[in-house]
Coordinates of C-alpha atoms and ligand atoms in Angstrom, one line a residue:
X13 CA -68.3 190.1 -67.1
X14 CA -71.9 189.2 -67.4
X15 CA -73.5 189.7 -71.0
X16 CA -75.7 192.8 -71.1
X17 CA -79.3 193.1 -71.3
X18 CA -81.7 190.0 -70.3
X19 CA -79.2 187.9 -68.1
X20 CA -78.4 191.0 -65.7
X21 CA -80.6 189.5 -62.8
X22 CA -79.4 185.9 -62.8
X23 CA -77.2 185.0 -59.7
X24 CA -73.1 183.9 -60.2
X25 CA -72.7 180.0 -61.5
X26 CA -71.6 178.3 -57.9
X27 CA -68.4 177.4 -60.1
X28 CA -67.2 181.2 -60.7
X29 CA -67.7 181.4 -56.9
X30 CA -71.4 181.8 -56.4
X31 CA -73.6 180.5 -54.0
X32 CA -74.8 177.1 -54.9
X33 CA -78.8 176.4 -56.0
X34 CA -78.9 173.3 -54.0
X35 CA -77.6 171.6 -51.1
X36 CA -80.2 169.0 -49.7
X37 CA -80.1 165.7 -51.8
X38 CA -82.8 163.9 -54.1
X39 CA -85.0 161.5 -53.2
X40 CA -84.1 158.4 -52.2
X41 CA -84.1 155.5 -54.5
X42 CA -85.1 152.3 -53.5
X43 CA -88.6 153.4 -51.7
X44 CA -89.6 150.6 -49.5
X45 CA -91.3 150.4 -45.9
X46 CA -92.3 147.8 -43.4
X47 CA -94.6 146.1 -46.4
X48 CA -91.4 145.1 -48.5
X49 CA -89.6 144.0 -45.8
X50 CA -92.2 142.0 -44.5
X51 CA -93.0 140.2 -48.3
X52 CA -89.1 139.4 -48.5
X53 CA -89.4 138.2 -44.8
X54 CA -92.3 135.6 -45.9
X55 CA -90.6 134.1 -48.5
X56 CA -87.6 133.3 -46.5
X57 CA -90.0 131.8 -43.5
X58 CA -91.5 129.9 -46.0
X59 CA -88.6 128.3 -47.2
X60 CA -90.0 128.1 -50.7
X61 CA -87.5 130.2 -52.6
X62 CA -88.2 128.5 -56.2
X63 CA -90.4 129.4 -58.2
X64 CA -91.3 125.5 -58.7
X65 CA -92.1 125.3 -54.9
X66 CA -93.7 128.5 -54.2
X67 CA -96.5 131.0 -55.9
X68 CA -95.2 134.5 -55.8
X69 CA -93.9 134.3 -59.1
X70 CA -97.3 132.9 -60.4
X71 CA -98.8 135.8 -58.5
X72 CA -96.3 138.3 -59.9
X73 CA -97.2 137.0 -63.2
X74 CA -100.6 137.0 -63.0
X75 CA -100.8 140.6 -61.6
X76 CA -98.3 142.5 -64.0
X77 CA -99.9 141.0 -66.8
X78 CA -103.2 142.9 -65.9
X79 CA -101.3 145.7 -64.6
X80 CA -99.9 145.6 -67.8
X81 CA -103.1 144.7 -69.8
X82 CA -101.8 141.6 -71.3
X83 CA -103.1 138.3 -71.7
X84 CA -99.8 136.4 -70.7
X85 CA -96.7 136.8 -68.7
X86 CA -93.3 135.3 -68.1
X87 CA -91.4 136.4 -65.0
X88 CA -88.0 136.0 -65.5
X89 CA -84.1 136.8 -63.6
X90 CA -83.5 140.0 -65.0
X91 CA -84.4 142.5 -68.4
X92 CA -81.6 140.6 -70.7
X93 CA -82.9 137.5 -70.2
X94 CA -86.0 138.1 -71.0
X95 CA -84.9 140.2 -74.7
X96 CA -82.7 136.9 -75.2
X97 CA -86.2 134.7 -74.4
X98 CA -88.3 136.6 -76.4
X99 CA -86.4 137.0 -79.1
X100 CA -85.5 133.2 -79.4
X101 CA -89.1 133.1 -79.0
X102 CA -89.3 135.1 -82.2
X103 CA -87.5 132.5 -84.3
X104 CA -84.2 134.6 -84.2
X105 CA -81.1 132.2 -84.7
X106 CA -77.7 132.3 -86.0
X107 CA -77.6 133.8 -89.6
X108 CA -80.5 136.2 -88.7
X109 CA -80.5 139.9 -88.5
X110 CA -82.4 142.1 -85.4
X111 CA -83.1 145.6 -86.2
X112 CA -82.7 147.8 -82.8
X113 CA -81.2 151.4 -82.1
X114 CA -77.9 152.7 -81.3
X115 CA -79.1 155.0 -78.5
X116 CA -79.6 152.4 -75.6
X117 CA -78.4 150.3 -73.3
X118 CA -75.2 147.2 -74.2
X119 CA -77.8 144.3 -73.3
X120 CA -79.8 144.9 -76.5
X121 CA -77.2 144.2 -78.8
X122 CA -75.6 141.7 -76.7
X123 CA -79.0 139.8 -76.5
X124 CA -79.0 139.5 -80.6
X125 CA -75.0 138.5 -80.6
X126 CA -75.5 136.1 -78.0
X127 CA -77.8 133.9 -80.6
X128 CA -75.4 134.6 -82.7
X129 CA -77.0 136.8 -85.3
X130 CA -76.4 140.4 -86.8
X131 CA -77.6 143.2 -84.8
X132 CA -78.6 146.0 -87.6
X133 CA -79.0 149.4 -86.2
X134 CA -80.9 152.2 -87.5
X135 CA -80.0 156.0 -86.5
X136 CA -81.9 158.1 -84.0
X137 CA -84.5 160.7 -84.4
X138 CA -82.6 162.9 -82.3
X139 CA -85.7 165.4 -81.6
X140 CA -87.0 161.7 -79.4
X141 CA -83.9 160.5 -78.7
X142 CA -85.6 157.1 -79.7
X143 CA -85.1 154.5 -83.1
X144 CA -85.7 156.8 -85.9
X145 CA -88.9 154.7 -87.3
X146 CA -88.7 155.6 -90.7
X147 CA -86.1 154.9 -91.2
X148 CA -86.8 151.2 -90.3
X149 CA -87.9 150.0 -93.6
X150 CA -84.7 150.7 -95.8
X151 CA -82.5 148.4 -93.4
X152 CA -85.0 145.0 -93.5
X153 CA -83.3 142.5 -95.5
X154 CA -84.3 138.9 -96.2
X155 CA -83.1 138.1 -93.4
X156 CA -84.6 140.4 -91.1
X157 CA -86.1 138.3 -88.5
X158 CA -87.3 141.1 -85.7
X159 CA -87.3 144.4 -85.0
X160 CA -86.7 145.6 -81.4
X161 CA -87.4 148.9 -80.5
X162 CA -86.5 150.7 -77.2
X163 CA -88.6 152.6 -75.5
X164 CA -85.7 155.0 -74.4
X165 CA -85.8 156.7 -71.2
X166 CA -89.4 155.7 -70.9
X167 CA -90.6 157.6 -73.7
X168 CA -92.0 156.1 -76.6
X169 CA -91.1 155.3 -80.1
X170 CA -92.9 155.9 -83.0
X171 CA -95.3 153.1 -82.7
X172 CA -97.5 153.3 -85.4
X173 CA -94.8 153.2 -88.2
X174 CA -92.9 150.4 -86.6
X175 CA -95.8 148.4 -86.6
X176 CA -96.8 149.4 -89.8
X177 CA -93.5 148.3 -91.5
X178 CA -93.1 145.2 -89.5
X179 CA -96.5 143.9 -90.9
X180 CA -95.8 144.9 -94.5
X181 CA -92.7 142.9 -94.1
X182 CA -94.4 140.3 -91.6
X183 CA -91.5 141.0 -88.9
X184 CA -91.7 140.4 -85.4
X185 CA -91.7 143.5 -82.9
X186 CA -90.5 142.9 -79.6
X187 CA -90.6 146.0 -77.5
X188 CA -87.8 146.8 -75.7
X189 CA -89.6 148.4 -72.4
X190 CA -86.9 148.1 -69.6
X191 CA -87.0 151.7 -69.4
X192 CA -90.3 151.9 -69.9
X193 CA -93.0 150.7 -67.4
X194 CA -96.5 152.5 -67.7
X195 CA -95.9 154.1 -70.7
X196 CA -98.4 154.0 -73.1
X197 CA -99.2 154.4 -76.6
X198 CA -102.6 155.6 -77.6
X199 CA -103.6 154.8 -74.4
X200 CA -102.7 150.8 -73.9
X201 CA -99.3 150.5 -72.4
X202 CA -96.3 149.7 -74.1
X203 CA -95.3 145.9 -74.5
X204 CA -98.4 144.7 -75.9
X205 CA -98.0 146.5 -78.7
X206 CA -95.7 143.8 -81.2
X207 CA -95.5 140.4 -80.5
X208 CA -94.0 140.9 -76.9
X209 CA -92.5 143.1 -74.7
X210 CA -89.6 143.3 -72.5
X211 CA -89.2 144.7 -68.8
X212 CA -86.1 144.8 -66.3
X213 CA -86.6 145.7 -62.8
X214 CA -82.6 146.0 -62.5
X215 CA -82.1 148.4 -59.3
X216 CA -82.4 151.7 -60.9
X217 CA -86.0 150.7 -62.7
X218 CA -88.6 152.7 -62.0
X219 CA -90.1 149.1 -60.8
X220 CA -87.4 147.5 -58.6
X221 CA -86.2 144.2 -57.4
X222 CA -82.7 144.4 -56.9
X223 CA -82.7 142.3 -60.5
X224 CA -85.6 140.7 -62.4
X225 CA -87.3 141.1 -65.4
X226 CA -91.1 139.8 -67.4
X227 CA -91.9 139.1 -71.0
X228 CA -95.7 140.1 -71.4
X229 CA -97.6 138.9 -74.8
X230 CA -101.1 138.4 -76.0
X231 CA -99.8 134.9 -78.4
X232 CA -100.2 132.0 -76.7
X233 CA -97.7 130.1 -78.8
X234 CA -95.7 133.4 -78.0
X235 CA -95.8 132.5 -74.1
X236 CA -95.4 128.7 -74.7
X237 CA -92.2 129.4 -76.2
X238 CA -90.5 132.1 -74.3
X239 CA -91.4 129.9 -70.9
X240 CA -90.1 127.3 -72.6
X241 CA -86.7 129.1 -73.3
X242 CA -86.5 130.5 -69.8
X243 CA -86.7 127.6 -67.8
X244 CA -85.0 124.3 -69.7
X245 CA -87.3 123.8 -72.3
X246 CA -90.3 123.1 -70.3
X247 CA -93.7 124.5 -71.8
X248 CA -96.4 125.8 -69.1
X249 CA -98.8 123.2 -70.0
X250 CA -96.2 120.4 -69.7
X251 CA -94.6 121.3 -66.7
X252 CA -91.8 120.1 -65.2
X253 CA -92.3 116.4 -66.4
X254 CA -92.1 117.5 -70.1
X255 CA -89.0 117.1 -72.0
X256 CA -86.2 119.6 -72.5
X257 CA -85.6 121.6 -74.9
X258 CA -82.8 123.5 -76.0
X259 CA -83.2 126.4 -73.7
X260 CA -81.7 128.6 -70.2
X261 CA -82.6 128.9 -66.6
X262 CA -84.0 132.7 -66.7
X263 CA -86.6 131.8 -63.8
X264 CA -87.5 134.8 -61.0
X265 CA -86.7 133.9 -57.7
X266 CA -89.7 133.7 -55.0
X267 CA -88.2 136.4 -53.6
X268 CA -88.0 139.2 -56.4
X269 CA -91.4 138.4 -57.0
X270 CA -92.9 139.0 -53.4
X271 CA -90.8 142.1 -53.5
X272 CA -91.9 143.2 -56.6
X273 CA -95.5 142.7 -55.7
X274 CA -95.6 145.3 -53.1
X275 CA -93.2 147.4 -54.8
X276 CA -95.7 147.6 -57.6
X277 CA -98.6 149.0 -55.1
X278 CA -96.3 152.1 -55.3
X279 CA -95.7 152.4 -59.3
X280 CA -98.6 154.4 -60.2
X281 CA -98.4 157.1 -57.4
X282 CA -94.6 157.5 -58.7
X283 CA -95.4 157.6 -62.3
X284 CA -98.0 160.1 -61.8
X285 CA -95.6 162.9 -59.8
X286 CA -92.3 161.6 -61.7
X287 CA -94.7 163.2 -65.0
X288 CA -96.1 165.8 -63.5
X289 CA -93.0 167.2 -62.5
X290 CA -91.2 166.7 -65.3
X291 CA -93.9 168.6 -67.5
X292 CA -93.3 171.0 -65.2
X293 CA -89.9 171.0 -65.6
X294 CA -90.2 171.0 -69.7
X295 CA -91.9 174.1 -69.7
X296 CA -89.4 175.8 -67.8
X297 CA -86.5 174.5 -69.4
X298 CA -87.9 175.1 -73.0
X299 CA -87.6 178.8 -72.6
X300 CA -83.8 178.8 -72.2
X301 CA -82.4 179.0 -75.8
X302 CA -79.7 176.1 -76.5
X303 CA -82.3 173.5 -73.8
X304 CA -84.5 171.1 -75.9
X305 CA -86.4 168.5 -73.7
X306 CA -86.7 165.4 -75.3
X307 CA -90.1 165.4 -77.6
X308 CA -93.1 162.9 -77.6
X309 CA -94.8 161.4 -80.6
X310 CA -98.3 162.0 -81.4
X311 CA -99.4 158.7 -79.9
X312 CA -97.6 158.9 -76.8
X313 CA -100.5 159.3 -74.1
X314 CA -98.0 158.5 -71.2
X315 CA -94.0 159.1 -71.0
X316 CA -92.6 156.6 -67.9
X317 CA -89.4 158.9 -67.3
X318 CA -86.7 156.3 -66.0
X319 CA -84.5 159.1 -67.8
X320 CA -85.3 162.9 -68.1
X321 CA -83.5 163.6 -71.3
X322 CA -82.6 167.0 -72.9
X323 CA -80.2 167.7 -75.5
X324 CA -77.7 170.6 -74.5
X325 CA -77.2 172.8 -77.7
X326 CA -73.2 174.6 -77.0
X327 CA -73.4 177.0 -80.0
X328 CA -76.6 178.4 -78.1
X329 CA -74.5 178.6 -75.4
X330 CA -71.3 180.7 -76.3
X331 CA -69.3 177.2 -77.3
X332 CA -69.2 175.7 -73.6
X333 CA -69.1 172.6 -73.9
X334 CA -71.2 169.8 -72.9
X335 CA -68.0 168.7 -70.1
X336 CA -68.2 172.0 -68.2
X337 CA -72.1 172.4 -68.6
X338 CA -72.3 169.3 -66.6
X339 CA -69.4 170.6 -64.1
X340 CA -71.2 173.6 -63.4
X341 CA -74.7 171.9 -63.1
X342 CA -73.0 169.7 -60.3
X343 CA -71.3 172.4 -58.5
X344 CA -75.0 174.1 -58.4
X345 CA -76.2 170.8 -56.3
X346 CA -77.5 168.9 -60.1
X347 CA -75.5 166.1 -60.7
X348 CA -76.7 165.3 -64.4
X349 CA -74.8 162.7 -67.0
X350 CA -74.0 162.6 -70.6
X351 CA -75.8 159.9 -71.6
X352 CA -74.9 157.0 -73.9
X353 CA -72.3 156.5 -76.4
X354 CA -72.5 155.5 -79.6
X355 CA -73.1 151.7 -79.1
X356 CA -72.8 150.8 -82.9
X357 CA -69.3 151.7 -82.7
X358 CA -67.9 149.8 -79.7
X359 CA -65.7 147.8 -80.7
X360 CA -66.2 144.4 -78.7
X361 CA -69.2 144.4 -81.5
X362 CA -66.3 144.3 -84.3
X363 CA -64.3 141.7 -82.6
X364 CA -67.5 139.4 -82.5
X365 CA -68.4 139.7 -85.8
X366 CA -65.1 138.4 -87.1
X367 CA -64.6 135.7 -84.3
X368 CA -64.3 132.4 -85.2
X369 CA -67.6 131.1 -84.4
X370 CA -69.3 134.4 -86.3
X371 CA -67.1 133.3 -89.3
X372 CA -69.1 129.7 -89.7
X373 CA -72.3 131.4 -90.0
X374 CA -71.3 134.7 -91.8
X375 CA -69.4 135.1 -95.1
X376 CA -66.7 137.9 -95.3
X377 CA -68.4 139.8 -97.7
X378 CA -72.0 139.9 -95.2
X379 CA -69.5 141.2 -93.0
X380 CA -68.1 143.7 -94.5
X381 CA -71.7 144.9 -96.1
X382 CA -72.6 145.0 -92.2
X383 CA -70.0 147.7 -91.9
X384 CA -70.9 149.6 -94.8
X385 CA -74.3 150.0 -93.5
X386 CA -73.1 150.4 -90.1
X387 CA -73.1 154.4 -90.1
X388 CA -76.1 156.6 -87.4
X389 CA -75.0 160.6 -88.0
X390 CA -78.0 161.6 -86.1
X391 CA -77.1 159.1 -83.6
X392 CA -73.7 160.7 -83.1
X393 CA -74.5 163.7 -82.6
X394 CA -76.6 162.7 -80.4
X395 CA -74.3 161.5 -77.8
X396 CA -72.3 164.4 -77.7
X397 CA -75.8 166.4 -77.0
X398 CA -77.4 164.3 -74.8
X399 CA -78.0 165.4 -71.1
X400 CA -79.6 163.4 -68.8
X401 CA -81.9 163.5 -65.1
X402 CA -82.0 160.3 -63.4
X403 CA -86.3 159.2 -62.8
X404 CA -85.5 159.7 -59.1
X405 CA -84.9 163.5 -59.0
X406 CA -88.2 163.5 -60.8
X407 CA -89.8 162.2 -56.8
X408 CA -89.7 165.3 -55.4
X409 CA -91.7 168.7 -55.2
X410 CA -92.3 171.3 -57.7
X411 CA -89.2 173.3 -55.8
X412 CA -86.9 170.6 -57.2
X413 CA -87.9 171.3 -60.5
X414 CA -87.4 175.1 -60.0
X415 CA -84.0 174.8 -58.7
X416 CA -83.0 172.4 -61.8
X417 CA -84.4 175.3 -64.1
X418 CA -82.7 178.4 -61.8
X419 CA -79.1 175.9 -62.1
X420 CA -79.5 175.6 -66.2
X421 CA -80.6 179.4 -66.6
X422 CA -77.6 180.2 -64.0
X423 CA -74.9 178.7 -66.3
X424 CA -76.5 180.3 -69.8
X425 CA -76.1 183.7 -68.5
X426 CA -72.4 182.9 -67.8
X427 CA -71.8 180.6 -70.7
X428 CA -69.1 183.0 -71.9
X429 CA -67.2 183.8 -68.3
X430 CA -67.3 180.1 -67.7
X431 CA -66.1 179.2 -70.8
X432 CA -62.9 181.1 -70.4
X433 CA -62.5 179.2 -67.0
Ligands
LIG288 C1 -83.0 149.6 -72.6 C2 -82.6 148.4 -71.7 N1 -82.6 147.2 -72.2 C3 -82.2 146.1 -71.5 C4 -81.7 146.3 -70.2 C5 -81.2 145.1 -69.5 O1 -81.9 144.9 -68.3 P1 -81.2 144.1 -67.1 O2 -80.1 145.0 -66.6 O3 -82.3 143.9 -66.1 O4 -80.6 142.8 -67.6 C6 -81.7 147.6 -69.7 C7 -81.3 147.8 -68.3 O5 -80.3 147.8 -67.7 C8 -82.1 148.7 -70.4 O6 -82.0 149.9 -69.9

């Protein structure tokens, strides 16, 4: 039986047997036409496939930077590699500790464990779904040596007090913008914010080359050294004849960057609908009780939406839970996911924190402390909220958007019935 009174008009969930909201598919993801296939094609014709031989990566570089509205930029093989750059970059080393969220993505933490030093994270404001900021200032320690943010899901974090803590305490900020590309704080976009700023344009990027990433800075020593660390030690103004350093091979391919250059001719058109629709969408879905759209801070002028993130209250919705809101989404033509885990309690962390090598560097007792202060409630709770809208479903018309709304009000005026189910 339906509940009385202000559901009586909404249509049977498609999993009690109703019809479903939805049957054509999303938009496609990657977009690409003649132009891409034609940039790929001239790099292979040209048989300059290295970025020592050719000058799309130059070109890439050059062009996202002022895209980007940075001084400098360092193209580099994918969004890890360039959090791992930057961060050496920083100074970060063995014995050091990185402050960064639990609400994101395994490559952030495994960029700070992979120079060997303590990733320290600090809980979620769950309202953002992004690094609770204030919270920042009670976990910097003496050996605090940066603080990386993540702009999560494209939307931003609390800039302002980040920055302002990280200058109190004269701590690097490297933004963490691989789900973030023209977003923008106060107006300037993100990743020239701190000290530098980190992109991936992994396949399901809102910018896409298959894999790839970029560092973008305003320091010059800043640039010197992240080049340096992504391609053997070598510093721009040396070139190739300088010597090494102790460093990786991080370097772009000709290829990803000639791709990337016409796949960034489309970036703005897609930001602009991708947030127009999901404003659209927020308004719509913040008038079903138990629905709460990610918020924005203050200062964030533009929201990138690689992720459309809600959080799915089940008390406001008879006790369904999260599982079976997400079954009967799909089953309306809405395929939605869950979302993260919590990453601060996966337990390959643990297991390098106590491995051999960890145990030169750190003393039980530093250890142990670590997991003490290891604890995110917020962040949690969180996960088990968290329902997420992949950027691509954000492509279409204003219909779309409807039909996600009709779907979610559908399933809260049967919470009960399919509850039972
Ligand atoms: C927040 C965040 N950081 C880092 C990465 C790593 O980027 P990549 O997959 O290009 O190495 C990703 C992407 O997958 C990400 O979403």
């Amino acid at each position: 039986m339906k509940a009385k009174g202000a559901v009586a008009a909404v249509a049977k969930p498609a999993l009690l047997g109703g019809k479903a909201v939805r049957k054509d598919g999303w938009p496609g993801w990657p977009v690409f036409d003649e132009k891409d296939e034609q940039a790929i094609v001239r790099v292979l014709r040209s048989g300059q496939w290295f970025r020592g031989y050719g000058k799309h990566v130059d070109r890439f570089e050059e062009a996202y930077a002022q895209l980007m509205g940075a001084k400098y930029c360092v193209a580099t093989a994918n969004g890890t590699s360039s959090l791992v750059a930057a961060l050496a970059g920083a100074g970060v080393q063995a014995g050091d500790e990185v402050i960064l969220p639990p609400y994101t993505f395994v490559a952030c933490v495994n960029a700070v464990l992979v120079l060997d030093a303590l990733p320290v994270f600090v809980d979620t404001d769950r309202a953002t779904f992004q690094i609770d900021a204030k919270k920042i200032e009670a976990a910097i320690t003496e050996h605090t040596r940066a603080i990386m943010p993540v702009h999560l899901g494209g939307n931003v974090v609390d800039l302002e007090t980040v920055l302002s803590v990280a200058g109190k305490h004269k701590v690097p900020v490297i933004e963490d913008c691989c789900q973030a590309h023209m977003a923008e704080w106060k107006g300037k976009r993100v990743g020239i914010h701190g000290t530098a700023g980190c992109f991936s344009f992994q396949a399901s990027k809102n910018l896409n080359s298959g894999e790839g990433g970029a560092i973008l800075t305003n320091d010059e020593g800043m640039v010197e050294r992240c080049h340096a660390a992504h391609t053997n030690g070598r510093t721009r103004k040396a070139g190739w004849s300088a010597e090494s350093a102790r460093a990786w091979n991080f370097r772009m391919t000709e290829f990803q960057a000639g791709l990337l250059m016409t796949q960034m001719g489309r970036l703005e058109e897609q930001s602009r609908v991708r947030e127009e629709n999901a404003k659209y969408l927020s308004k719509m879905l913040r008038a079903i009780p138990g629905i709460r759209p990610a918020e924005m801070y203050e200062g964030c002028t533009r929201n990138a939406y690689h992720l459309y993130m809600f959080r799915y209250e089940k008390e406001r919705f008879g006790g369904l839970g999260r599982g079976r809101f997400l079954q009967a989404l799909s089953a309306e033509g809405i395929g939605a996911g869950g979302g993260y885990t919590p990453l601060n309690k996966e337990a390959f962390i643990m297991n390098t924190l106590r491995s051999r090598g960890f145990g030169v560097v750190y003393s039980r007792s530093r250890i142990g402390e670590w997991e003490k202060r290891n604890r995110c409630p917020e962040n949690d709770r969180l996960c088990e909220e968290g329902v997420w809208l992949t950027q691509n479903m954000l492509l279409g018309p204003r219909r779309d958007m409807e039909q996600i709304a009709e779907a979610v009000g559908k399933i809260a005026g049967y919470a009960g019935e399919l509850g039972r189910g």
